[in-house]
Coordinates of C-alpha atoms in Angstrom, one line a residue:
X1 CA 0.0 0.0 0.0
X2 CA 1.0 3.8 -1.0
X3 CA 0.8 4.5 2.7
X4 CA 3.3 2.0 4.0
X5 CA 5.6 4.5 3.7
X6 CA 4.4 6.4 6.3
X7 CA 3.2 3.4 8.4
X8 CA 4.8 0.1 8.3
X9 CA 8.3 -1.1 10.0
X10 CA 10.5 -0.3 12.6
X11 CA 11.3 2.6 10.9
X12 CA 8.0 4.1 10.6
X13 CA 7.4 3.7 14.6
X14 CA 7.7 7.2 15.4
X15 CA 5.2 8.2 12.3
X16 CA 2.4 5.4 14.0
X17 CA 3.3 7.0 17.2
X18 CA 1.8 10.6 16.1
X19 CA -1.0 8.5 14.3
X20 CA -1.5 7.2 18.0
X21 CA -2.0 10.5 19.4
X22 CA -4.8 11.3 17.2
X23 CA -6.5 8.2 18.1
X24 CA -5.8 6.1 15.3
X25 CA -5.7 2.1 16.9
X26 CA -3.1 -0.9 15.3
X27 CA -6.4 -2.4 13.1
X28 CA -7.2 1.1 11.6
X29 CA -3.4 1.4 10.8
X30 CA -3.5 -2.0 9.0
X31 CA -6.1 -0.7 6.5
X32 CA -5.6 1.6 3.5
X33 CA -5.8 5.1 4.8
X34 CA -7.7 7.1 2.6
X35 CA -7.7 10.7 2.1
X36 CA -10.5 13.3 2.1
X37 CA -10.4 16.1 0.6
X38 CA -13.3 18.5 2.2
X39 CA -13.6 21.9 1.4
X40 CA -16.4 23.3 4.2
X41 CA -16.6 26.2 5.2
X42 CA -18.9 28.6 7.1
X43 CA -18.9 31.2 4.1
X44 CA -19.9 29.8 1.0
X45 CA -23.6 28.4 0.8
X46 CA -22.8 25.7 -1.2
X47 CA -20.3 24.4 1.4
X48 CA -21.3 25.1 4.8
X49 CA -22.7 21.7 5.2
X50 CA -20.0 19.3 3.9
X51 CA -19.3 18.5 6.8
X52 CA -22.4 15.9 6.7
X53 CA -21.3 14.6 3.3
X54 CA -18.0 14.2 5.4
X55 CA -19.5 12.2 7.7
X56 CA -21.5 10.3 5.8
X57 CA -17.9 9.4 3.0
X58 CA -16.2 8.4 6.1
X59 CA -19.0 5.6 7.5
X60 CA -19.0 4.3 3.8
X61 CA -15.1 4.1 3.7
X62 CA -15.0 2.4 7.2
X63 CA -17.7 0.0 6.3
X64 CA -15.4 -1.5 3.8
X65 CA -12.2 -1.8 5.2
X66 CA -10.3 1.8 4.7
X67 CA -9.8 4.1 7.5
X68 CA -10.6 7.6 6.6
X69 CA -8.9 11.1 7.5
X70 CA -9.8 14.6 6.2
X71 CA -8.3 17.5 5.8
X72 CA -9.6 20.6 4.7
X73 CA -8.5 23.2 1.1
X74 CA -10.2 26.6 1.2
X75 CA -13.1 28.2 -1.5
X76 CA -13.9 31.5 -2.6
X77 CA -17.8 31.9 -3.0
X78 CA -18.0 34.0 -5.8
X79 CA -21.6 35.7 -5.5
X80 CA -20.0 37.4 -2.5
X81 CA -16.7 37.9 -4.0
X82 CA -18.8 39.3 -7.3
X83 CA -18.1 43.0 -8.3
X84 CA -15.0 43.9 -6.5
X85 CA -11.1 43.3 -5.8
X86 CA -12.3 39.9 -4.1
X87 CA -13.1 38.5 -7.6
X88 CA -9.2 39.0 -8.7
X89 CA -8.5 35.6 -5.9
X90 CA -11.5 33.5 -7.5
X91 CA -9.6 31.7 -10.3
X92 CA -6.3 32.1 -8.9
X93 CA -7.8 30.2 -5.9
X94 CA -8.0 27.1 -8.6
X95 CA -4.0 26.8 -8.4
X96 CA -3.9 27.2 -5.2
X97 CA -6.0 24.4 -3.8
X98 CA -4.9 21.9 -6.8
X99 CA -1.1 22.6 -5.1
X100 CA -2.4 22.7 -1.3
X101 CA -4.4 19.1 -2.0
X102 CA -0.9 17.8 -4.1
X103 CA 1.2 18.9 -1.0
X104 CA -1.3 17.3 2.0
X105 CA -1.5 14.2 -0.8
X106 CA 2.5 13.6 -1.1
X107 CA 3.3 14.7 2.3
X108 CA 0.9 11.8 3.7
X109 CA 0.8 9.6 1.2
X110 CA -2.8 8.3 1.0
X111 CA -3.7 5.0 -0.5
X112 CA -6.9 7.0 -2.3
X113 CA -8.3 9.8 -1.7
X114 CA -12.6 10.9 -2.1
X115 CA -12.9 14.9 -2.9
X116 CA -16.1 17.2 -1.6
X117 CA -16.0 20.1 -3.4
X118 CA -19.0 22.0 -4.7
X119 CA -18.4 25.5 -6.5
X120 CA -16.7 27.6 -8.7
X121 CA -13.3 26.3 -8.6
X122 CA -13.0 24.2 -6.4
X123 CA -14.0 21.6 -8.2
X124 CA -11.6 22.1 -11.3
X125 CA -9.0 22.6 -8.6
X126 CA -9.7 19.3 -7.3
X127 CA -10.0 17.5 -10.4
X128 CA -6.6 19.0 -11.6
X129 CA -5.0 17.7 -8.1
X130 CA -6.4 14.0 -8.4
X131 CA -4.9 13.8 -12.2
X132 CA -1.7 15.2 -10.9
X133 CA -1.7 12.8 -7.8
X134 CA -3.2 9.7 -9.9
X135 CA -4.3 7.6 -7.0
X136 CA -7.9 6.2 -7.3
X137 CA -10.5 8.8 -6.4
X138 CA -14.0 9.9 -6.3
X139 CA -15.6 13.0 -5.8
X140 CA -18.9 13.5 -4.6
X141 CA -20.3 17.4 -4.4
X142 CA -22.6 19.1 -2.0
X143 CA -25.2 19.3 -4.5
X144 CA -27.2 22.2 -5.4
X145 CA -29.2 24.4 -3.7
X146 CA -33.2 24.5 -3.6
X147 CA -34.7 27.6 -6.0
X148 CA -37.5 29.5 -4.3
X149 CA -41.4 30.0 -5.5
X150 CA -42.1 33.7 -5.0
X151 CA -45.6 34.8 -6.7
X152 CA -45.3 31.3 -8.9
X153 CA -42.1 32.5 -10.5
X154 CA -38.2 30.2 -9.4
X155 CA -36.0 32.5 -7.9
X156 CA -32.0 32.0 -8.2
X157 CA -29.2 33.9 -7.7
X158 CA -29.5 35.1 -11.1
X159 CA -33.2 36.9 -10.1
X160 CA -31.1 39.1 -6.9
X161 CA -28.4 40.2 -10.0
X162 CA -30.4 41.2 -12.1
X163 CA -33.2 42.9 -9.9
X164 CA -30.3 45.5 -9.1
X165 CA -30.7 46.6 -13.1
X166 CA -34.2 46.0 -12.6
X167 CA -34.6 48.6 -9.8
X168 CA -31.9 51.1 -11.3
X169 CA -34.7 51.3 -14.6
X170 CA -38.0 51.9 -11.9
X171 CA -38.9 48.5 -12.9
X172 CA -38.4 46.8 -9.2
X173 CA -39.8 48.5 -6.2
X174 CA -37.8 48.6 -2.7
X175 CA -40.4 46.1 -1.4
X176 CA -39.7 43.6 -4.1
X177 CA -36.1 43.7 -4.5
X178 CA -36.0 43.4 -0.8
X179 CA -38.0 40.2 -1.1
X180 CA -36.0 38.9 -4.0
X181 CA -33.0 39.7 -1.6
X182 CA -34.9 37.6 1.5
X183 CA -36.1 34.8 -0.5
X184 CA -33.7 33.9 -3.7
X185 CA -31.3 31.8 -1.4
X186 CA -32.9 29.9 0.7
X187 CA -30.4 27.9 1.9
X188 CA -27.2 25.1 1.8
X189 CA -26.0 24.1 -1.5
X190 CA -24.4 25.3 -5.0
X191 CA -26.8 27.7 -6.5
X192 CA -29.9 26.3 -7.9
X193 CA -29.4 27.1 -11.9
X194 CA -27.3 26.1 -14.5
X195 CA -23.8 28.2 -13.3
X196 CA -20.6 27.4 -13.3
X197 CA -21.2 25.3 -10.0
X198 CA -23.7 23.0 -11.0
X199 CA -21.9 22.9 -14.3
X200 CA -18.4 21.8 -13.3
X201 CA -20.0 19.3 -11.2
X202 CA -22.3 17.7 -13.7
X203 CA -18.9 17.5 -15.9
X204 CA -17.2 15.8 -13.2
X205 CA -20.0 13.1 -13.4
X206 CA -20.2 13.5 -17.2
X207 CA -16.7 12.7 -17.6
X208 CA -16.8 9.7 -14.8
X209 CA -14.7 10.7 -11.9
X210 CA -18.2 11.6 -9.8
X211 CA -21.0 8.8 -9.3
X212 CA -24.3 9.5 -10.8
X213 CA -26.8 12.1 -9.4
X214 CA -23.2 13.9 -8.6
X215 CA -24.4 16.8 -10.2
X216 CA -28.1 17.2 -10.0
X217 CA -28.8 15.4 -6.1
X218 CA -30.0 18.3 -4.3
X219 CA -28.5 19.4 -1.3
X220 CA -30.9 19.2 1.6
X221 CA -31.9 15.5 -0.1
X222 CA -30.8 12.3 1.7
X223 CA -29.9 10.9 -1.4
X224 CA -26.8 13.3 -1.4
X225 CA -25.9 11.8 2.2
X226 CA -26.3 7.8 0.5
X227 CA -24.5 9.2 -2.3
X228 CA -21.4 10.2 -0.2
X229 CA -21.8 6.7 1.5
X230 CA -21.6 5.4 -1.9
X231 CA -18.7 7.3 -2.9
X232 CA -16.7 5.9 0.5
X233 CA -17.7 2.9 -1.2
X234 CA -17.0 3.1 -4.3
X235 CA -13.5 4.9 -3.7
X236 CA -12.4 1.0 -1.8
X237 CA -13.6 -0.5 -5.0
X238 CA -11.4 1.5 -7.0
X239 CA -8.6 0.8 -5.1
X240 CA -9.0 -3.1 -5.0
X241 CA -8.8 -2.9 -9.4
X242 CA -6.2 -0.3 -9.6
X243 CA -8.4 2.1 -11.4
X244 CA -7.1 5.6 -11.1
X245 CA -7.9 9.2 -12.2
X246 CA -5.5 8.6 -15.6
X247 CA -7.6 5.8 -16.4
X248 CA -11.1 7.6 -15.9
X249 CA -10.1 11.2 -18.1
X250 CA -8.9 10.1 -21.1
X251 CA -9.3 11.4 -24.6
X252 CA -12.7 9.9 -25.0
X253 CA -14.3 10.6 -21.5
X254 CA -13.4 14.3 -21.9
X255 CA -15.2 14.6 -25.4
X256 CA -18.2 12.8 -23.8
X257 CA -18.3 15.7 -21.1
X258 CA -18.0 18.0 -23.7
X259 CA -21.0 17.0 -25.6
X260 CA -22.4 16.7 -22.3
X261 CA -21.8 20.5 -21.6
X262 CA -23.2 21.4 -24.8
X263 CA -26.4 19.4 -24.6
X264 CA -26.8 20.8 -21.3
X265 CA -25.9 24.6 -21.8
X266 CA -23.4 25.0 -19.0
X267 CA -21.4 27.5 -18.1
X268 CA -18.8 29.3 -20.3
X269 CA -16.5 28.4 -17.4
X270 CA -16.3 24.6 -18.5
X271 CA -13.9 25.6 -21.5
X272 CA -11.4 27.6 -19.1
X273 CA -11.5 24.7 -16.8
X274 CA -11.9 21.3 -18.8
X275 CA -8.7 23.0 -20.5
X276 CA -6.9 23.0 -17.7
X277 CA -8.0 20.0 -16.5
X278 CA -6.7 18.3 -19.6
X279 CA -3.4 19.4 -19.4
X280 CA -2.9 17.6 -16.1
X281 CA -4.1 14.6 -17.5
X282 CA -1.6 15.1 -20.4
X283 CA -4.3 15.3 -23.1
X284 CA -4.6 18.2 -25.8
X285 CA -7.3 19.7 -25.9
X286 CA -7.9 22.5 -28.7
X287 CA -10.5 24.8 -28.5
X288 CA -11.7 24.3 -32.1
X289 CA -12.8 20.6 -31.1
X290 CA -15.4 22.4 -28.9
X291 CA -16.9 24.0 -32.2
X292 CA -16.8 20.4 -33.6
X293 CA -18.4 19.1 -30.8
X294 CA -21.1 21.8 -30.3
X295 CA -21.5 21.3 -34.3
X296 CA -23.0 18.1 -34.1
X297 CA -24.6 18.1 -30.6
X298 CA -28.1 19.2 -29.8
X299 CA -29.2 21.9 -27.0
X300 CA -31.2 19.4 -24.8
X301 CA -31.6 21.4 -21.6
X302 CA -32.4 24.8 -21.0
X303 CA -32.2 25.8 -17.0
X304 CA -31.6 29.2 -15.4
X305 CA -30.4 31.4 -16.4
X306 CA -31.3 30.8 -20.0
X307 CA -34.6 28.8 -19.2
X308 CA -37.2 29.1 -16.4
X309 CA -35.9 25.7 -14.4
X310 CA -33.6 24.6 -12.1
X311 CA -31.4 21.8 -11.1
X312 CA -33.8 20.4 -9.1
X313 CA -36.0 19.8 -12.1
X314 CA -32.8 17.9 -14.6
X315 CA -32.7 16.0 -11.0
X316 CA -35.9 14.8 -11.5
X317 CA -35.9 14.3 -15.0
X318 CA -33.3 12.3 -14.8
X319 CA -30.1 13.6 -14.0
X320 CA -27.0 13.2 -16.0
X321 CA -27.7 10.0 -16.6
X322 CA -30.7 11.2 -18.9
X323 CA -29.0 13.8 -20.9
X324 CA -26.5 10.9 -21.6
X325 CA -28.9 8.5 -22.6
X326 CA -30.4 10.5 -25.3
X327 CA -26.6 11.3 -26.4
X328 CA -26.0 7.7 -26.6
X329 CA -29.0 7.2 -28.9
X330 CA -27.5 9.5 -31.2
X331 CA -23.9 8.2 -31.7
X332 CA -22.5 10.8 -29.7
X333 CA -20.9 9.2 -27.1
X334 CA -17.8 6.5 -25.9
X335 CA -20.1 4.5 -23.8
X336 CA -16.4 2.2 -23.1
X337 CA -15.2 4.8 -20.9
X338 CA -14.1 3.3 -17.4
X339 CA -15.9 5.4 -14.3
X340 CA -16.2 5.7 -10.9
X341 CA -18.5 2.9 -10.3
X342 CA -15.5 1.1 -11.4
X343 CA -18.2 -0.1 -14.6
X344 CA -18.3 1.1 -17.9
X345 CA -20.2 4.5 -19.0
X346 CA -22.7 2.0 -21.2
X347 CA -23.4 -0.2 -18.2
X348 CA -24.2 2.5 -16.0
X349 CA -26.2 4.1 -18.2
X350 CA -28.6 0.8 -18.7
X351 CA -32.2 1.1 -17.6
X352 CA -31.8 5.1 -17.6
X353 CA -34.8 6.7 -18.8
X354 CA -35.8 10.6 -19.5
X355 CA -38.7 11.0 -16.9
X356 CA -39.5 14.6 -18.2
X357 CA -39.0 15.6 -22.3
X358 CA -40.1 18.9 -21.1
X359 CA -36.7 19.1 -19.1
X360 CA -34.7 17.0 -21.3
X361 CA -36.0 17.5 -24.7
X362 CA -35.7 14.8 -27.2
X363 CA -33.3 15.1 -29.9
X364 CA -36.4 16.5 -32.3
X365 CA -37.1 18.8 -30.2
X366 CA -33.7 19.9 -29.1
X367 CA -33.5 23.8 -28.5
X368 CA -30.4 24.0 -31.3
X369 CA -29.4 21.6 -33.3
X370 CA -26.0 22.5 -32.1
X371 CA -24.9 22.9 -28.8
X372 CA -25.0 25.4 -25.8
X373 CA -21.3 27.0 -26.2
X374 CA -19.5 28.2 -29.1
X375 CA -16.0 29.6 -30.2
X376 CA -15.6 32.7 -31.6
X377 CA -12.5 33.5 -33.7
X378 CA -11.1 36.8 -35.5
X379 CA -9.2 39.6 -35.2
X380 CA -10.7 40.7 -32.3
X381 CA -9.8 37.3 -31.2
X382 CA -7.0 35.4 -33.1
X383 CA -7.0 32.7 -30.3
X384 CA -10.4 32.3 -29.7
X385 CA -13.5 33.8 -27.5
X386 CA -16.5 31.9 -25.7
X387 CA -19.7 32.6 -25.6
X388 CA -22.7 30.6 -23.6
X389 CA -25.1 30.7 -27.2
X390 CA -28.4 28.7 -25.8
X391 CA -28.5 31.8 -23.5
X392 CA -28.2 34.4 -26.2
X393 CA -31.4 36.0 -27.4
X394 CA -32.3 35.4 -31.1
X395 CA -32.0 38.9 -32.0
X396 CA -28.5 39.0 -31.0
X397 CA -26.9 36.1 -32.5
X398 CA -25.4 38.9 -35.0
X399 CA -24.7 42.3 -34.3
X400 CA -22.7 45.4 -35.1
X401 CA -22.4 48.5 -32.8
X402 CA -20.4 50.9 -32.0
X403 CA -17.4 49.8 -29.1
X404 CA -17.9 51.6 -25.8
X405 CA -14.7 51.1 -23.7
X406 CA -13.8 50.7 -20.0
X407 CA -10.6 49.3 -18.6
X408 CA -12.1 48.1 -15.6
X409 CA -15.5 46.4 -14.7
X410 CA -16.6 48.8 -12.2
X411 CA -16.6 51.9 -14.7
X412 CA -18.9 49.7 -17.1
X413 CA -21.5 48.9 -14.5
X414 CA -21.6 52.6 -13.3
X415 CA -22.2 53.7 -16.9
X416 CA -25.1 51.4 -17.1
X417 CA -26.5 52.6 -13.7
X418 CA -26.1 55.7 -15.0
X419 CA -28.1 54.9 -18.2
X420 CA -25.0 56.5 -20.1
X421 CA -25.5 53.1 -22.6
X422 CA -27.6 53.1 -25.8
X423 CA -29.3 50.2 -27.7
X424 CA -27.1 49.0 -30.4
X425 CA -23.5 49.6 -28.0
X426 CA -20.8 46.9 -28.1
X427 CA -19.8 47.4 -24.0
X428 CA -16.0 46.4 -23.8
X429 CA -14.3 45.5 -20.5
X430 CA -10.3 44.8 -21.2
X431 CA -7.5 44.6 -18.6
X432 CA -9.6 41.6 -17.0
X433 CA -7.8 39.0 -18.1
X434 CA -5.5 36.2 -16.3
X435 CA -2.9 38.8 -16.5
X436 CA -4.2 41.9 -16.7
X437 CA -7.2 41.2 -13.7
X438 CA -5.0 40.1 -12.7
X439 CA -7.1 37.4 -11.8
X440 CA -9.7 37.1 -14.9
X441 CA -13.1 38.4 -12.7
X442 CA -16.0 37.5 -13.5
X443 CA -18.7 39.8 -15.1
X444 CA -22.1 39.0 -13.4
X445 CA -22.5 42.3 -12.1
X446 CA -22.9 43.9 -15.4
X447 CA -24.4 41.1 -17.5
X448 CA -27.1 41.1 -14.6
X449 CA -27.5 44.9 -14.7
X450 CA -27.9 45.0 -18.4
X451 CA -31.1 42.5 -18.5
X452 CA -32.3 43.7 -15.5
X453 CA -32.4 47.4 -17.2
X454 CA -34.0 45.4 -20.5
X455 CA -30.9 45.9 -23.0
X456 CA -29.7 42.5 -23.0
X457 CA -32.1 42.0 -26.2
X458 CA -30.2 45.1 -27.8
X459 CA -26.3 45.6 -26.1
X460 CA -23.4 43.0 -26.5
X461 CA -20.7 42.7 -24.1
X462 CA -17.2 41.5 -24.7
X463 CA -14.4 41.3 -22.3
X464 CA -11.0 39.3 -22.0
X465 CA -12.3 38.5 -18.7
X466 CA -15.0 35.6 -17.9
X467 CA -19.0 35.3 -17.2
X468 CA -20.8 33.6 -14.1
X469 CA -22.7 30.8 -15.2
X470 CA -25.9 32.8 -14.5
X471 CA -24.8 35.4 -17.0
X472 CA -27.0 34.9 -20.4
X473 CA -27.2 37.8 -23.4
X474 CA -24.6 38.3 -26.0
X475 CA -22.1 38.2 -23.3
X476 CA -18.2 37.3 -25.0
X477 CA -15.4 36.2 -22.9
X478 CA -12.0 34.7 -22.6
X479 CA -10.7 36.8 -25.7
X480 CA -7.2 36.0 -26.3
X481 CA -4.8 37.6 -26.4
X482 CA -5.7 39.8 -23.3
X483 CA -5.2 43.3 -23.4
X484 CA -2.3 42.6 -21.0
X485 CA -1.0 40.4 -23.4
X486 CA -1.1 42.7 -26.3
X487 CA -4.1 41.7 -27.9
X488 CA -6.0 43.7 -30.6
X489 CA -8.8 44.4 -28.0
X490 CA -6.2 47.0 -26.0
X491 CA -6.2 49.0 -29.3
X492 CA -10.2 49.3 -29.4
X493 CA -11.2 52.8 -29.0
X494 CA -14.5 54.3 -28.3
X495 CA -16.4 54.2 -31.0
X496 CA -15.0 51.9 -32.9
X497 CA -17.7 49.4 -34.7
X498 CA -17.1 45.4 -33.3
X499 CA -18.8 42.7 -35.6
X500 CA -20.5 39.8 -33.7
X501 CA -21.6 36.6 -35.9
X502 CA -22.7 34.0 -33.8
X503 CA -23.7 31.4 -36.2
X504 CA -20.6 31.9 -38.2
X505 CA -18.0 32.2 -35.3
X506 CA -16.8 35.5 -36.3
X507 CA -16.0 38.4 -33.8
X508 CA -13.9 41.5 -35.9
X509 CA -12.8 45.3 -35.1
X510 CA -14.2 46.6 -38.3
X511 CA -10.7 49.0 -38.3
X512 CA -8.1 49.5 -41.3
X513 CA -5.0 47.8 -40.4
X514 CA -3.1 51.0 -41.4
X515 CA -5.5 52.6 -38.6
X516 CA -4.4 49.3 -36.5
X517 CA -0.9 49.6 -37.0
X518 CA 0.0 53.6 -36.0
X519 CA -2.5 52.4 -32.8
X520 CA -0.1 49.5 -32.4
X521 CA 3.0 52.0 -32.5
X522 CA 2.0 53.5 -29.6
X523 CA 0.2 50.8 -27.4
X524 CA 1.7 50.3 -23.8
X525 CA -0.7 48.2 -22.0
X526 CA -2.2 48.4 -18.8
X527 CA -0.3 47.0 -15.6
X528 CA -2.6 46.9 -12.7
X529 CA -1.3 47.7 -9.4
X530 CA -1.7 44.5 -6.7
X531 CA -0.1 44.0 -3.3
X532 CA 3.7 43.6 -3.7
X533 CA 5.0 40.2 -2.6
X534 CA 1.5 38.9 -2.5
X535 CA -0.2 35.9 -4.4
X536 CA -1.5 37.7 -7.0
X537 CA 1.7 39.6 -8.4
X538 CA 3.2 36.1 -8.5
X539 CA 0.2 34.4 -10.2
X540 CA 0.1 37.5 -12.8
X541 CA 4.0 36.2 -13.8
X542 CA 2.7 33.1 -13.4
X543 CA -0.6 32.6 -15.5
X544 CA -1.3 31.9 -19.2
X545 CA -3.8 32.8 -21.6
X546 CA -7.3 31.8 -21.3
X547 CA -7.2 29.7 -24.7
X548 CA -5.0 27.3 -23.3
X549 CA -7.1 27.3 -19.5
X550 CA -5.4 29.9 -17.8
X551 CA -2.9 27.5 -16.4
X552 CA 0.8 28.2 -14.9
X553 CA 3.4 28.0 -17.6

């Protein structure tokens, strides 16, 4: 066993000695210690009880012969870090918890290890850890949150967003926004629709590391708690075949979670983060194999904040499992896969049935006959831009407008406030890149204001920053090269008219290159100033481009 070398011999009798003094007896010493990885805490919704899912991992490792010991890695909620400097340590968190897990991991070496994240990036950070690490694992998430019925209409996080726009145009009264404030949230898990949460953790059962009803099992459910007892479990049977992170995330499993994502409409955040997580699994992964993907895979699922449902509506539609099965009816998947079950992707996926076509449309009725997500290329964006397309209104799938330009996301949501944006505008947000955030923030708060103040049908956003999952219009992210970088979108001026074609991929700076190239003589970009000696100035000389995942060169 992997943890032998912290356990077994003579010379290992000062290390069992320590394991004595935290109560550990011989017979739990002569099992496989297992690892897990639980990220609670008391200031993300989504995580403040994991400490049940905790429990309930450990009784199902102990029940079949492993003897379990956590330890914690730390989250950044990003509603609450949303909108200000707190946003910069969001993605950059990612890094950080993938090295703090490899360093607990290899300083204790674990026989196997079962991971409990449940937002944002915690769960790419994890993912990215186990592939470095490559001893079996399973994850199992918190699950999402409930929405709320308030006057017969769901209520996410999405609805508080964009009721600040809505109350900026006279359109929400004090009395109602303070309700949607008191009633959107109403309590533990990942928020209830379709963001980058619930996303990432439907990928991670999509692309097998998670058991399924990972990413649907609600929150407050006891299924979540049997699932956790599953995933103790399951992580001992993992460990008896030798199966191992490697062996799950291959080239296959991660183009069936990609089809996945675009039959589900997830979060633009997948691209940044299955990018990254295929680079610690060794695999390339190029961005225009999400085109080709999305090309031939239909829009299945539309929750918020493109659609009127929830999470807790794919859960009982079917799950996962659901979207899968219809995928498999059309060809589009590697039902051969090795998962977590320690079974094949086609066994596990026997008997599954869509208990709601309303949810899950059938392939006939699919929303698109191409997928959720699309890449963007041009001049604007030589390496590529995402955009979340099932969320994008019809009207807006093309569009040309004249640029308006901010070097910071703050000054872009105080022009909207102050209504100093017209129909038509092309909003660009630069300098919030990997680099030039630094930190690559996300852009809720203005996405949200725009369709709460009713332009999303008529203004475009574009930014070499990134969107929540609960973002929808014609938002554009991820363009690369950043500003920082000395990408063309530094050189935008105000003014300036920006092509968007949707359908046809295509995002240009309609600007002579002569123009281009006296702007180009000139340029000195944008340097940000962050705390010296502090995380952030080392992950700004650390970081790459978003194209390739925003992952440490």
């Amino acid at each position: 066993m992997r943890s032998d070398q912290m356990k077994a011999g003579v010379t290992r009798l000062p290390h069992r000695s320590l394991f004595k003094a935290a109560g550990l007896t011989d017979w739990e010493l002569e099992r496989p210690i297992i690892g897990i990885v639980n990220s609670q805490n008391d200031v993300i919704p989504g995580h403040i009880h994991l400490d049940s899912v905790c429990e309930a991992v450990k009784h199902g490792v102990l029940a079949h012969g492993g003897t379990p010991l956590a330890f914690p890695a730390i989250g950044v909620c990003d509603g609450i870090a949303m909108g200000h400097d707190g946003m910069r340590y969001s993605l950059a968190s990612r890094e950080h918890i993938a090295d703090s897990v490899e360093i607990m991991a290899m300083a204790h070496p674990f026989d196997a290890l079962v991971f409990i994240p449940n937002c944002d990036k915690i769960v790419p950070g994890m993912i990215m850890a186990a592939l470095r690490l490559n001893i079996p694992s399973v994850f199992v998430s918190g699950g999402p949150m409930l929405p709320n019925i308030v006057r017969g209409k769901k209520l996410t996080l999405s609805s508080v967003f964009e009721a600040v726009g809505g109350h900026a145009a006279g359109k929400v009264g004090d009395s109602e926004l303070k309700e949607v404030e008191d009633k959107a949230c109403p309590g533990c898990g990942s928020c209830a629709g379709m963001f980058t949460a619930n996303s990432m953790n439907c990928m991670t059962e999509a692309v097998g590391l998670g058991l399924p009803g990972n990413g649907t099992i609600p929150a407050v459910h006891g299924a979540r708690i049997r699932l956790a007892k599953d995933a103790g479990r399951a992580v001992m049977l993992l460990l008896e075949k030798g199966i191992r992170p490697r062996d799950i995330v291959t080239d296959d499993s991660l183009k069936n979670a990609l089809a996945a994502d675009m039959a589900l409409g997830c979060s633009s955040n997948t691209v940044l983060h299955l990018l990254a997580i295929a680079h610690e699994a060794g695999i390339s992964l190029d961005l225009s194999l999400i085109n080709e993907i999305s090309g031939k895979t239909p829009h299945l699922v539309k929750l918020s904040p493109a659609g009127d449902s929830a999470l807790t509506d794919l859960d009982q539609a079917g799950g996962v499992p659901a979207v899968l099965k219809e995928l498999e009816g059309l060809g589009l998947l590697n039902t051969s896969c090795i998962t977590a079950t320690g079974r094949t992707l086609g066994e596990n996926l026997k008997g599954v049935t869509n208990q709601d076509p309303n949810i899950i449309r059938d392939p006939g009725r699919a929303y698109s006959k191409d997928g959720g997500l699309a890449i963007l290329w041009g001049n604007l964006a030589p390496l590529g831009a995402v955009v979340k397309r099932g969320a994008v209104l019809p009207e807006m799938m093309t569009h040309s407008g004249p640029a308006r330009v901010f070097d910071r996301e703050e000054d872009c949501t105080e022009a909207l406030l102050a209504k100093r944006i017209n129909p038509g505008d092309v909003l660009v947000i630069r300098y919030e890149g990997p680099k030039g955030g630094p930190g690559m923030r996300e852009m809720l708060t203005p996405t949200a204001t725009l369709a709460g103040l009713g332009l999303d049908s008529s203004v475009a956003l574009i930014t070499d920053g990134r969107f929540s999952g609960a973002s929808r219009g014609a938002s554009i992210g991820h363009v690369s090269p950043e500003a920082a970088s000395g990408g063309l979108i530094g050189l935008v001026q105000e003014g300036d008219t920006i092509s968007i074609d949707i359908p046809n991929h295509k995002l240009e700076l309609l600007v002579g290159e002569a123009e281009l190239e006296r702007r180009k003589a000139s340029f000195r970009p944008v340097e940000k100033p962050v705390p010296r000696g502090g995380y952030l100035e080392r992950y700004r000389r650390m970081v790459g481009s978003a194209n390739t995942g925003a992952i440490f060169g």
